XYZ file of C-alpha atoms in Angstrom:
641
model
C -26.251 30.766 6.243
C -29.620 28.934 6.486
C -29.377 24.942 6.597
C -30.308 23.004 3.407
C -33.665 21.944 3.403
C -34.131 18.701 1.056
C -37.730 18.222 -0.239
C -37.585 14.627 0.904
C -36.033 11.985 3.302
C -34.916 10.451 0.072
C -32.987 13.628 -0.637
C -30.921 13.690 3.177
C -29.889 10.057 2.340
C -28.816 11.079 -1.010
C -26.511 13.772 0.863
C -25.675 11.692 3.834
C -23.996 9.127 1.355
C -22.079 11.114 -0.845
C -20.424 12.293 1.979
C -19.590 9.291 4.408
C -19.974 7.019 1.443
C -21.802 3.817 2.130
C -20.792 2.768 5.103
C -23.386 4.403 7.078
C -23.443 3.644 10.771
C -26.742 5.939 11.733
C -27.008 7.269 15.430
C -30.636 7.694 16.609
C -31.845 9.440 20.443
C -33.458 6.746 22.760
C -37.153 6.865 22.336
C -39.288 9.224 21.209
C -37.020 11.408 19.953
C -36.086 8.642 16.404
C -35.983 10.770 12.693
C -38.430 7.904 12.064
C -39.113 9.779 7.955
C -34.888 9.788 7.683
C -34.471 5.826 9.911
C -37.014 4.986 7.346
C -35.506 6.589 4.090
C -32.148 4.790 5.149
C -33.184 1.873 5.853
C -35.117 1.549 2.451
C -31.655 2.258 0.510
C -30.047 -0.139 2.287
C -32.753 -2.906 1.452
C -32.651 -1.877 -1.929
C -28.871 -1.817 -2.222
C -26.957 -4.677 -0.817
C -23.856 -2.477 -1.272
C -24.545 -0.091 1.203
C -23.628 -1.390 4.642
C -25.608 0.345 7.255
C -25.580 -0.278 11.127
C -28.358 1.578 13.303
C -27.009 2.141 17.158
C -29.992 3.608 19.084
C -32.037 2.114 22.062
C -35.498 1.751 23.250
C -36.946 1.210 19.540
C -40.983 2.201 20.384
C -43.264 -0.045 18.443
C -47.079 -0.217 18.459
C -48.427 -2.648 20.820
C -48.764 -6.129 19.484
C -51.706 -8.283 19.882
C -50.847 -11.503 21.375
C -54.055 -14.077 20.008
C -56.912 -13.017 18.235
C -58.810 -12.185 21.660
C -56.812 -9.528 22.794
C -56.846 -8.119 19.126
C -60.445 -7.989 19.850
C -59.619 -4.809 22.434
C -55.880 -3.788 21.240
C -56.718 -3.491 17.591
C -59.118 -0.612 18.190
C -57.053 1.411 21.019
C -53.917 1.281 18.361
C -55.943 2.467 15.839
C -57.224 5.511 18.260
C -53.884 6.406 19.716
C -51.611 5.559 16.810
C -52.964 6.874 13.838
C -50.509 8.983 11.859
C -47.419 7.726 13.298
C -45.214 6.678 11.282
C -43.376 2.875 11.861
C -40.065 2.261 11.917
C -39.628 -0.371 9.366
C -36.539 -1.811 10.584
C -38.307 -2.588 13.997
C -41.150 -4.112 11.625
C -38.434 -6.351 9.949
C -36.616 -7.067 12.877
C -39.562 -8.663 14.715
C -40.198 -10.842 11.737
C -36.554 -11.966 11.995
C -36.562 -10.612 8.410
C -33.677 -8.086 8.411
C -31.230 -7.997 5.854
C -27.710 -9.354 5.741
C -26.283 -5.729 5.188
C -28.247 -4.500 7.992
C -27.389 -4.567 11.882
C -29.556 -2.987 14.844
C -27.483 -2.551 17.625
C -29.500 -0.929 20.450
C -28.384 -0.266 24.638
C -31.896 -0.558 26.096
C -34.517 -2.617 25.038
C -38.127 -2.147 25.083
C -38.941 -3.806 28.217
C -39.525 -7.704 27.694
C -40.347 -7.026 24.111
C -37.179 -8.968 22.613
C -36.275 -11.634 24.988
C -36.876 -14.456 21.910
C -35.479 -12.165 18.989
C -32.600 -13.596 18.318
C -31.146 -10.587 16.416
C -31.751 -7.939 18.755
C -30.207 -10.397 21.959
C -27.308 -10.985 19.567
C -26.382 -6.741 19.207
C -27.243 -6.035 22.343
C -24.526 -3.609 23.504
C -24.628 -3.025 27.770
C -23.609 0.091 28.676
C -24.649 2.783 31.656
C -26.431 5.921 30.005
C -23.413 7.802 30.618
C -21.577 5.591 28.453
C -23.631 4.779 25.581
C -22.868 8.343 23.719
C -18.870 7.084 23.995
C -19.858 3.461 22.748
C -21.717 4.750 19.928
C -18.488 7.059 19.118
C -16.282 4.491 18.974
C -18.941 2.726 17.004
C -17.966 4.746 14.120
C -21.178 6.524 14.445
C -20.487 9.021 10.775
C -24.845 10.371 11.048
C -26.603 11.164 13.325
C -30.677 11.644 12.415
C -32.858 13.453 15.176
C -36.490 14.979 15.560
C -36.491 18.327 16.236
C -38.927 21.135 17.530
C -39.151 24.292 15.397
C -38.581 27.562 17.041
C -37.574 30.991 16.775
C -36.056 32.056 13.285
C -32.642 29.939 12.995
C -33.082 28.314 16.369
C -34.068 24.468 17.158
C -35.240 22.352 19.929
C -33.693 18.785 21.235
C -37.013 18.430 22.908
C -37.140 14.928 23.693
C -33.647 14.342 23.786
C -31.388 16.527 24.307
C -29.853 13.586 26.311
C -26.925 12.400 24.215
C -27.519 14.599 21.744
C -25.560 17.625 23.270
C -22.717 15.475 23.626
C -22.394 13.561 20.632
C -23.227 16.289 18.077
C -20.549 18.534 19.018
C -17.978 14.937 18.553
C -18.920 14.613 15.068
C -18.480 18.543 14.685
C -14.956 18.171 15.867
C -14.424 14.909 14.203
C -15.286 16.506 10.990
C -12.858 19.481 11.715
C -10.299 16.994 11.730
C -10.881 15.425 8.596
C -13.531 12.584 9.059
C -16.745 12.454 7.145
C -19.914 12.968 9.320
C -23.233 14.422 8.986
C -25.677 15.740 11.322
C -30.027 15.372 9.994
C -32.605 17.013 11.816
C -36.305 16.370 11.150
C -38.742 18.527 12.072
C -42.098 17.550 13.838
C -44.501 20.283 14.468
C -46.039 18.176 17.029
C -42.960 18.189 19.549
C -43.026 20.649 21.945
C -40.274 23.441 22.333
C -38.343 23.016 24.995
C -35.469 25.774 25.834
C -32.682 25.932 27.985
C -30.146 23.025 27.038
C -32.627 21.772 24.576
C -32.469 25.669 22.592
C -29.683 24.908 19.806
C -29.101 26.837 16.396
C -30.061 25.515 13.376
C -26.662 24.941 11.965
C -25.512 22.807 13.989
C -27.551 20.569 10.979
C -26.139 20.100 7.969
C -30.033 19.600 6.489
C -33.205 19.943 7.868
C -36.162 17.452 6.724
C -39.613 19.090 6.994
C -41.652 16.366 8.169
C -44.553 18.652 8.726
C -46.592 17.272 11.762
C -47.233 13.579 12.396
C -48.063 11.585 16.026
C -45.657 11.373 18.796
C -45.733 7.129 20.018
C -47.814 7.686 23.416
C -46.680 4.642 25.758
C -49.714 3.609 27.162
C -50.383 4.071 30.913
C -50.518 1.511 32.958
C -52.799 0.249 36.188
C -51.746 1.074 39.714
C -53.611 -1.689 41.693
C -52.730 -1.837 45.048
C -49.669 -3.831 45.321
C -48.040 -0.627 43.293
C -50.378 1.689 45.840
C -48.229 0.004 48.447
C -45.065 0.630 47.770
C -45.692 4.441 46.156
C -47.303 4.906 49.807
C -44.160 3.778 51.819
C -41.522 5.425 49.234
C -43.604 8.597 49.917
C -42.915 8.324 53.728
C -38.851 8.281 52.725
C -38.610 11.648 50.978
C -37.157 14.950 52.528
C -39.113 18.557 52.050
C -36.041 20.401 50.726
C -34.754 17.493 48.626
C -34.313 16.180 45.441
C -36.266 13.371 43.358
C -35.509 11.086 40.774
C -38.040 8.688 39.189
C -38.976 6.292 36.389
C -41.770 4.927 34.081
C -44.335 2.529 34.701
C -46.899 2.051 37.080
C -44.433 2.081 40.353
C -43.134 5.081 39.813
C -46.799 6.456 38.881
C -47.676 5.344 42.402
C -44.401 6.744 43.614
C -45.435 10.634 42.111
C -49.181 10.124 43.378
C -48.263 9.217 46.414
C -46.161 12.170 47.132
C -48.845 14.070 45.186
C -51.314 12.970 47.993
C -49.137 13.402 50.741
C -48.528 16.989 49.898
C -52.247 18.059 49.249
C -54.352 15.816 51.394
C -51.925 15.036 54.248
C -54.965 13.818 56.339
C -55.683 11.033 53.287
C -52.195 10.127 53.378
C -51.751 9.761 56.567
C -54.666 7.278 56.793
C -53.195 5.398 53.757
C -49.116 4.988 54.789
C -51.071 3.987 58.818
C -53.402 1.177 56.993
C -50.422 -0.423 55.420
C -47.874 -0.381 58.654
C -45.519 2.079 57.224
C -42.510 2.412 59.168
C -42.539 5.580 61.169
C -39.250 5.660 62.736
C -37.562 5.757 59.133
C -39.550 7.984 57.759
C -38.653 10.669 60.706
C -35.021 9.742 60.344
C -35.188 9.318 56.561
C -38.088 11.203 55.055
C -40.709 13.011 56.613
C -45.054 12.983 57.210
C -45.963 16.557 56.763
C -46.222 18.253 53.615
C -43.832 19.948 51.710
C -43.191 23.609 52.840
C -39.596 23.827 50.718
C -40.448 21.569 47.704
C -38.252 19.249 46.178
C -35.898 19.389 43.084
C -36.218 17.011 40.376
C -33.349 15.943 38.755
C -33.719 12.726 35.966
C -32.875 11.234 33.616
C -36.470 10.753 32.272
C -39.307 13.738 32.513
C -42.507 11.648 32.547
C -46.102 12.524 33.151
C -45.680 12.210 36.812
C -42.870 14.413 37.375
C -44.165 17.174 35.179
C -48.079 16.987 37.739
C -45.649 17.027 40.599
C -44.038 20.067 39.190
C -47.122 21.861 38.050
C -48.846 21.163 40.752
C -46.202 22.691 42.781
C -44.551 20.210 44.818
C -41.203 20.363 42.659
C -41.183 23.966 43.738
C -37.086 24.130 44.848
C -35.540 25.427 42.311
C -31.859 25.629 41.941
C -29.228 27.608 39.891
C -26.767 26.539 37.494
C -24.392 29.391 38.707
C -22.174 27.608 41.462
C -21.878 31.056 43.525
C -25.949 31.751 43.117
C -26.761 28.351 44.010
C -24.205 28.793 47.455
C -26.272 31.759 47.701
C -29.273 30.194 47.883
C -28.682 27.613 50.110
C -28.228 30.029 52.920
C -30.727 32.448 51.907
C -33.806 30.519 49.916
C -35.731 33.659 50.101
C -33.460 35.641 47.727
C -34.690 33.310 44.699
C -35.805 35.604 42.028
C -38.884 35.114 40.256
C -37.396 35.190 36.772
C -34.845 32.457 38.309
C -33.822 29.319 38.672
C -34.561 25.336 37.544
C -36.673 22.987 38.746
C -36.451 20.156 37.258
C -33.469 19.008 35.030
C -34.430 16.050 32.697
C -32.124 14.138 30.232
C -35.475 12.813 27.692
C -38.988 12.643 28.209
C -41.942 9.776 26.656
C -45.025 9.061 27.767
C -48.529 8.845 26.881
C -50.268 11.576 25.029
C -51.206 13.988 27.595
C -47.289 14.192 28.391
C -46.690 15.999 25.115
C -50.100 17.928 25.320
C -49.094 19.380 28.535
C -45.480 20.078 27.814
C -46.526 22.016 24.547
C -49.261 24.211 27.147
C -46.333 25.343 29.036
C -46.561 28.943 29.661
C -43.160 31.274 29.401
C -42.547 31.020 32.890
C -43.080 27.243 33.352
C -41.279 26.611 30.476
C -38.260 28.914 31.798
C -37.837 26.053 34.888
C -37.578 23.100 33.101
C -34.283 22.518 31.857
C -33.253 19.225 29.577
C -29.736 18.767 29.749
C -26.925 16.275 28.559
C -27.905 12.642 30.702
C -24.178 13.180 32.056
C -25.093 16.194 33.316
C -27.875 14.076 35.277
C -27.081 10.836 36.011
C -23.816 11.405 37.366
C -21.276 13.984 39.147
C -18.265 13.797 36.823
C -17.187 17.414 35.057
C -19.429 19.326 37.471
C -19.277 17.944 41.234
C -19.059 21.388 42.989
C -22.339 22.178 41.630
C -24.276 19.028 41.427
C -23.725 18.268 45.432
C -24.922 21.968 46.025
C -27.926 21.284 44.155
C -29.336 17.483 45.006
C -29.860 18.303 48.852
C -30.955 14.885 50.300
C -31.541 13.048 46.899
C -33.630 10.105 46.500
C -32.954 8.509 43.399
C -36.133 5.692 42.704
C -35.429 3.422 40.626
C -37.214 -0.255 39.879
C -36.036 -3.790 39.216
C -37.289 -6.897 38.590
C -36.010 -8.992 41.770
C -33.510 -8.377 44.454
C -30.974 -11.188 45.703
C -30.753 -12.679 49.141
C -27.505 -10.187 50.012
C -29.687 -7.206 48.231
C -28.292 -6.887 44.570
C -30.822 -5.404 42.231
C -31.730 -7.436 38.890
C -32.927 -5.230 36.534
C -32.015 -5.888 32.916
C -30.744 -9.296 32.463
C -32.147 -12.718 33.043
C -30.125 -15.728 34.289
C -30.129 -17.349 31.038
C -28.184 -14.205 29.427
C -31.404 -13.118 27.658
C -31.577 -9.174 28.361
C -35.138 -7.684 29.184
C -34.369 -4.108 28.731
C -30.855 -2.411 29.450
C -28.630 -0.767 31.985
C -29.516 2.471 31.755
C -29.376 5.063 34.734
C -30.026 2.654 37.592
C -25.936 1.824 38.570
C -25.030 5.513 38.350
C -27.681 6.602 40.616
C -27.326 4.044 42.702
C -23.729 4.811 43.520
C -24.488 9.003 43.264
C -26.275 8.045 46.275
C -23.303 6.821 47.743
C -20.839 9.340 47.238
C -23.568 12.072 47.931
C -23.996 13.229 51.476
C -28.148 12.497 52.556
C -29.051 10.593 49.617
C -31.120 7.200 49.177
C -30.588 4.979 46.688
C -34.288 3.462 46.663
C -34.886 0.054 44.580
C -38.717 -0.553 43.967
C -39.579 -4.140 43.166
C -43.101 -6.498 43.230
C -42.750 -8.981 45.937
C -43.979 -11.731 43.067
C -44.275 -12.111 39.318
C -46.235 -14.386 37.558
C -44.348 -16.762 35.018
C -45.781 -19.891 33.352
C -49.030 -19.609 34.946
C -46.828 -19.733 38.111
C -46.432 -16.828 41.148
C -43.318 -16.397 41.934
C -41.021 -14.789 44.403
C -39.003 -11.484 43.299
C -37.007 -11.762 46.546
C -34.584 -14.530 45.499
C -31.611 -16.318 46.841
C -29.642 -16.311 43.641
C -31.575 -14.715 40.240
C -29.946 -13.215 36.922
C -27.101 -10.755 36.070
C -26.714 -8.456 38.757
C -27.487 -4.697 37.808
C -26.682 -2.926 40.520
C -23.682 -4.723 42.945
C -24.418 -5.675 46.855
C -21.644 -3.401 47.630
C -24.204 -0.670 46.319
C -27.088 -1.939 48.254
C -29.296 0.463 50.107
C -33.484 1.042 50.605
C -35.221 -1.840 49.142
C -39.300 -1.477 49.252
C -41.624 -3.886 48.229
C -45.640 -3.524 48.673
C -44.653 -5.656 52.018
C -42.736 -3.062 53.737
C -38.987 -1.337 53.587
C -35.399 -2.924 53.850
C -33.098 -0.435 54.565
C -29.674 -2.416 53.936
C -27.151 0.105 54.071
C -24.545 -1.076 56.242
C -25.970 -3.860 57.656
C -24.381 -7.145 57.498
C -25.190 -10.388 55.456
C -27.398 -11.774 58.187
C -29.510 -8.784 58.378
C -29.667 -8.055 54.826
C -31.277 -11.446 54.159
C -33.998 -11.116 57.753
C -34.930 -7.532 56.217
C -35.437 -9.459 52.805
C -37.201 -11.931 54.337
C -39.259 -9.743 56.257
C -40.589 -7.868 53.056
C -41.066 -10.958 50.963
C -44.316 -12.587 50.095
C -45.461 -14.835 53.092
C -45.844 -18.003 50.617
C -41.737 -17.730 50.150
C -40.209 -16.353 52.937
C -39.691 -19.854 54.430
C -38.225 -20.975 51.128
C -36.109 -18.263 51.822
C -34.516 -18.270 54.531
C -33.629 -21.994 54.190
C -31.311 -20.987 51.605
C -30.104 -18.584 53.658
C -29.439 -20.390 56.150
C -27.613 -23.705 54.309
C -25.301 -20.879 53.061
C -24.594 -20.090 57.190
C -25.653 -16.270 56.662
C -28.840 -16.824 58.789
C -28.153 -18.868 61.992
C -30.608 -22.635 61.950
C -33.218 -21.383 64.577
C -34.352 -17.524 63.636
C -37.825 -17.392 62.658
C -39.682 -14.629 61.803
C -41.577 -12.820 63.914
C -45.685 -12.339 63.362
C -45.813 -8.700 62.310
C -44.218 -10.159 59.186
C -46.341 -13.450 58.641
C -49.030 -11.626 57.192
C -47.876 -10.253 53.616
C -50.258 -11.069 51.266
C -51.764 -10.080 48.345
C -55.323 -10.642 50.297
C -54.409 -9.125 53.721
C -52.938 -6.102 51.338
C -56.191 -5.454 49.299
C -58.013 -5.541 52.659
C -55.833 -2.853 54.154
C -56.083 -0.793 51.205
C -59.570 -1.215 50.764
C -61.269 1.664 52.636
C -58.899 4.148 51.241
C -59.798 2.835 47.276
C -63.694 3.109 48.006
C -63.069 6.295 49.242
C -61.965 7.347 45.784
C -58.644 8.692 47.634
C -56.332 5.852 45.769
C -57.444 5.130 41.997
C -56.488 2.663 39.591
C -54.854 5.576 37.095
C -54.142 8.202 39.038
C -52.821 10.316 35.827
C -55.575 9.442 34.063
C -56.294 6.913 31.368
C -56.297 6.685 27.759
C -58.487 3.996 28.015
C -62.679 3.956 28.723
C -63.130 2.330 31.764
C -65.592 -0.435 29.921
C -61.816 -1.086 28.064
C -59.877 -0.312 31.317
C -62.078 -3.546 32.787
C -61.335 -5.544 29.326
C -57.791 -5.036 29.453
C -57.172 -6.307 33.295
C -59.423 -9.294 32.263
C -57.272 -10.421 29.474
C -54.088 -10.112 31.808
C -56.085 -12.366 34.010
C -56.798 -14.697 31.420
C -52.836 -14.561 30.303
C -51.316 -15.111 33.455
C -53.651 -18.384 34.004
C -53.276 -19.696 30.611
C -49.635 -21.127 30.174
C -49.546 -24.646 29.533
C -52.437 -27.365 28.668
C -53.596 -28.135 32.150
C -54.216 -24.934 32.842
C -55.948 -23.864 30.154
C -57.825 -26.999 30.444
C -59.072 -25.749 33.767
C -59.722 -22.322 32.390
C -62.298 -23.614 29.908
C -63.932 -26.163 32.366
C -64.183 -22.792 34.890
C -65.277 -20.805 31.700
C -68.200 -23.331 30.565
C -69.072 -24.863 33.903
C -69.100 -22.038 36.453
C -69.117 -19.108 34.091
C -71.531 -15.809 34.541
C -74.143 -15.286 32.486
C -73.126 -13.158 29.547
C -75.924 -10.424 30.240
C -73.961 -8.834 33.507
C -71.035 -7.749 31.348
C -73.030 -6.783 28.386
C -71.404 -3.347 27.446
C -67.604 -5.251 27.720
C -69.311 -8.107 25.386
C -70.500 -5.259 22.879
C -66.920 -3.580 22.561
C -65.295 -6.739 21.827
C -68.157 -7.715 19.530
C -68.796 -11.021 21.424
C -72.806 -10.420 22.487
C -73.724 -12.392 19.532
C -70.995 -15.329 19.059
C -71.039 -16.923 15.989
C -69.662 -20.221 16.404
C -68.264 -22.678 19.023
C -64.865 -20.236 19.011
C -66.572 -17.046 19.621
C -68.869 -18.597 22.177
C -65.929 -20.529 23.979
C -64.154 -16.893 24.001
C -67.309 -15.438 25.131
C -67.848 -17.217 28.328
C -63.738 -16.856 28.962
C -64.170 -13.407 28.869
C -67.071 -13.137 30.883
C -65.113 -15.220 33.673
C -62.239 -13.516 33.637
C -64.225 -10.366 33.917
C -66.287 -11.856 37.057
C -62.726 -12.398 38.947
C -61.242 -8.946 38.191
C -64.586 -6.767 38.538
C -63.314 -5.935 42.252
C -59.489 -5.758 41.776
């Protein structure tokens, strides 16, 4: 029997209610993968109805990029126009920012988007902290009753999780069975020409809906990439040095674990580039022969993670994530004595849980040819972030793993702090960072690797990510393992206290590590008279740039090394105005800004074709002038960055 197709969102709501009634506690996938036409037609009812009490549980609600002051609207306004028309808002994120939700209305989400909500008082208050692996269950015993998901069209009477197949191929099945037993639930799909088929896992029928929304086609939310600058150069350069041929890799987003993919990218198909690079920055040698490797990568690796981004799918198509692996316990024993019996027709090479990213991700992943296509599998996130319900299998498959993973600062007995800040306020969420960090624990030659910037610039203020004492911890000392900052490695499992804080010293910035060690040593875990030796006396941001130098002229490291969707007059713009930010908390120092800006300032003619794109070559006024010649300084000390 075909599933019901309602002419409108209106229409699903209309059905969704009259069956659970209106109490409506609405489940919608992580990300990209948000019914935003059906969250929207929902939410509207509720608004309208103050009877109807309806509870979203989701997480990572994607909003368009907010401009901060009316200069950086000068820049952002544009870019959102270019990359965001036709996609549709979520109007409950809309209300939510402006604190302007509705009494019968509760958004209770697992991951924020990263540092977007730390002052929103409603989305700290129903924050719910959970692994991955546990969110599906929380949501459950949420009362979840719908669940409202964008779908990919495909064959005749077949559908596509696509994005997120992640929690999705757990939870829709619970309502099934919940419903066999008596309690009202219904499952919405809403179909979005514009998301790419994906089979495997992701390959469901289309009655497991109980109606179908046509949405037609409208934009999927690209995140914007970010720069790679060489602090992130660093440490992709030294993680590189740390991964096995023959193993498995799991990554993240953001511009570290860009770096990370590039780096491994560059390793495998311009080993004499590489080389050069990881030698420039001091990379340690010895670990990388007992941990990693230098040459490059005759087997391939597996990828297996929670999140396909951009980077993962260039390492795969450019054949680097070339092992592929077989869901069949006996084939996949097979393989591992005989690679060479791999079938052509066979096989996975990467398993992903849900993928978002900028544009090109989604252009790329709807190019797939049949065969490409065959070796990407998105599965349940339980099926990838941990080893419960299908251990056998899972250790025959992630050969030397090296699960990547980044935080925000590490702690002085090497405890990652990744979601939570001291004060309780939560930056983003959980997610899969504690379950891969112990997988690599209870898996025989894996690396739990924790990526983290040796500073961070609050207040106007640099400050040290390598901390004594910091927020919540994310993942536990106990669980401590490779730590890498653009400084260097820490490799900190098994050591003791004392050499767990020296190895954290030694990767530090230079302008803390005293600071330090002092605390380390009034807590006794550092005897009074260890100092640290030269070699590690030299890390900073100015002795880094000069070692990367040569290797960024050559062209061989780049700013964006997946490309941009940015010109580069507006690639230049936007690294000004983070200047500008980071320099321009409190009145002193924005005092000194505009004394720089009108006193020592450029002229305005050298940065003429930036002036032109934020309309500032003819100022009108003593505001547009004043932003003018901040702009033009800001420019002047990031033209070489």
């Amino acid at each position: 029997m075909n599933t019901p197709r309602p002419a409108t969102a209106e229409a699903c709501v209309d059905l969704a209610i009259q069956r659970v009634g209106k109490r409506v506690v609405l489940g919608l996938p992580l990300g990209l993968g948000k019914a935003n036409h059906l969250a929207n037609a929902f939410y509207a009812r509720a608004k309208a109805d103050p009877g109807i009490e309806l509870t979203i549980f989701t997480a990572l609600t994607l909003e368009r990029p907010a401009a901060p002051n009316a200069l950086a609207a000068r820049l952002l306004d544009p870019i959102s126009e270019r990359l965001y028309d036709g996609y549709p808002d979520l109007e409950y994120a809309l209300d939510r920012r402006r604190n302007a939700l509705p009494a019968n209305v509760r958004v209770k989400e697992f991951f924020l988007p990263p540092g977007g909500l730390l002052n929103n008082a409603s989305a700290q208050r129903d924050y719910v902290s959970a692994n991955y692996t546990h969110a599906g269950r929380a949501i459950l015993e949420a009362g979840v009753n719908v669940v409202a998901q964008m779908v990919a069209p495909g064959p005749p009477g077949r559908l596509s999780l696509s994005c997120n197949s992640d929690l999705s191929l757990d939870m829709i099945p619970a309502l099934h069975e919940r419903r066999k037993n008596g309690a009202p639930a219904v499952v919405l799909g809403e179909i979005n020409t514009a998301l790419p088929f994906l089979g495997k896992g992701a390959d469901i029928p289309e009655d497991w809906f109980d109606a179908l929304h046509d949405a037609g086609t409208y934009t999927l939310f690209p995140i914007p990439r970010e720069a790679v600058g060489p602090p992130a150069w660093s440490i992709g350069l030294h993680v590189s040095t740390l991964v096995r041929d023959g193993g498995t890799l799991q990554t993240g987003i953001g511009a570290l674990s860009d770096a990370v993919a590039a780096a491994l990218k560059l390793r495998h198909l311009d080993n004499g580039a590489w080389r050069t690079a990881v030698g420039a920055i001091g990379a340690d040698m010895t670990l990388a022969g007992r941990c990693g490797g230098l040459d490059p990568f005759k087997d391939g690796l597996y990828g297996c993670s929670e999140m396909l981004t951009l980077g993962l799918l260039d390492l795969f198509q450019s054949g680097l994530l070339g092992r592929r692996v077989s869901d069949d316990i006996t084939r996949q024993q097979a393989l591992l004595t005989d690679p060479a019996s791999l079938r052509e027709d066979e096989g996975i090479a990467l398993h992903g849980g849900f993928f978002a990213g900028p544009g090109e991700l989604y252009d790329r992943l709807r190019k797939l040819g049949d065969t490409e296509r065959a070796r990407i599998d998105m599965t349940s996130v339980a099926r990838v972030n941990d080893l419960y319900g299908h251990e056998e299998l899972a250790r025959l498959q992630r050969q030397h793993a090296r699960f990547i993973n980044t935080a925000m600062m590490v702690n002085g007995r090497g405890a990652a702090i990744s979601d939570t800040l001291a004060d309780g306020r939560v930056v983003s969420g959980v997610g899969g960072q504690y379950n891969f960090s112990a997988m690599a624990h209870e898996l025989e030659g894996a690396r739990s690797i924790i990526l983290v910037r040796a500073t961070r610039q609050t207040g106007g203020e640099t400050r040290s990510n390598i901390v004594w004492t910091g927020g919540e911890v994310t993942v536990p000392r106990h669980l401590r393992d490779i730590v890498v900052t653009e400084y260097g490695v820490a490799d900190l499992r098994g050591r003791t206290d004392r050499e767990v804080a020296i190895a954290l010293a030694q990767i530090a910035d230079s302008r803390f590590q005293e600071a330090f060690l002092d605390e380390a040593k009034s807590a006794g875990k550092v005897d009074k008279d260890y100092a640290l030796p030269e070699r590690a006396r030299q890390n900073t941001p100015e002795h880094l740039t000069e070692q990367l130098q040569p290797a960024m002229s050559r062209g061989t490291l780049v700013k964006f090394p997946f490309g941009s969707d940015l010109s580069e007059t507006e690639q230049a713009l936007r690294e000004a105005l983070e200047w500008l930010a980071q320099r321009n908390a409190g009145w002193k120092a924005r005092a000194g800004l505009i004394a720089s800006a009108l006193l020592r300032g450029p002229e305005p003619h050298r940065f003429a074709t930036e002036l032109k794109r934020m309309n500032l070559m003819q100022p009108a006024g003593l505001k547009e002038r004043l932003e003018q010649k901040l702009v033009c300084l800001a420019l002047s000390r990031t033209a070489n960055s």
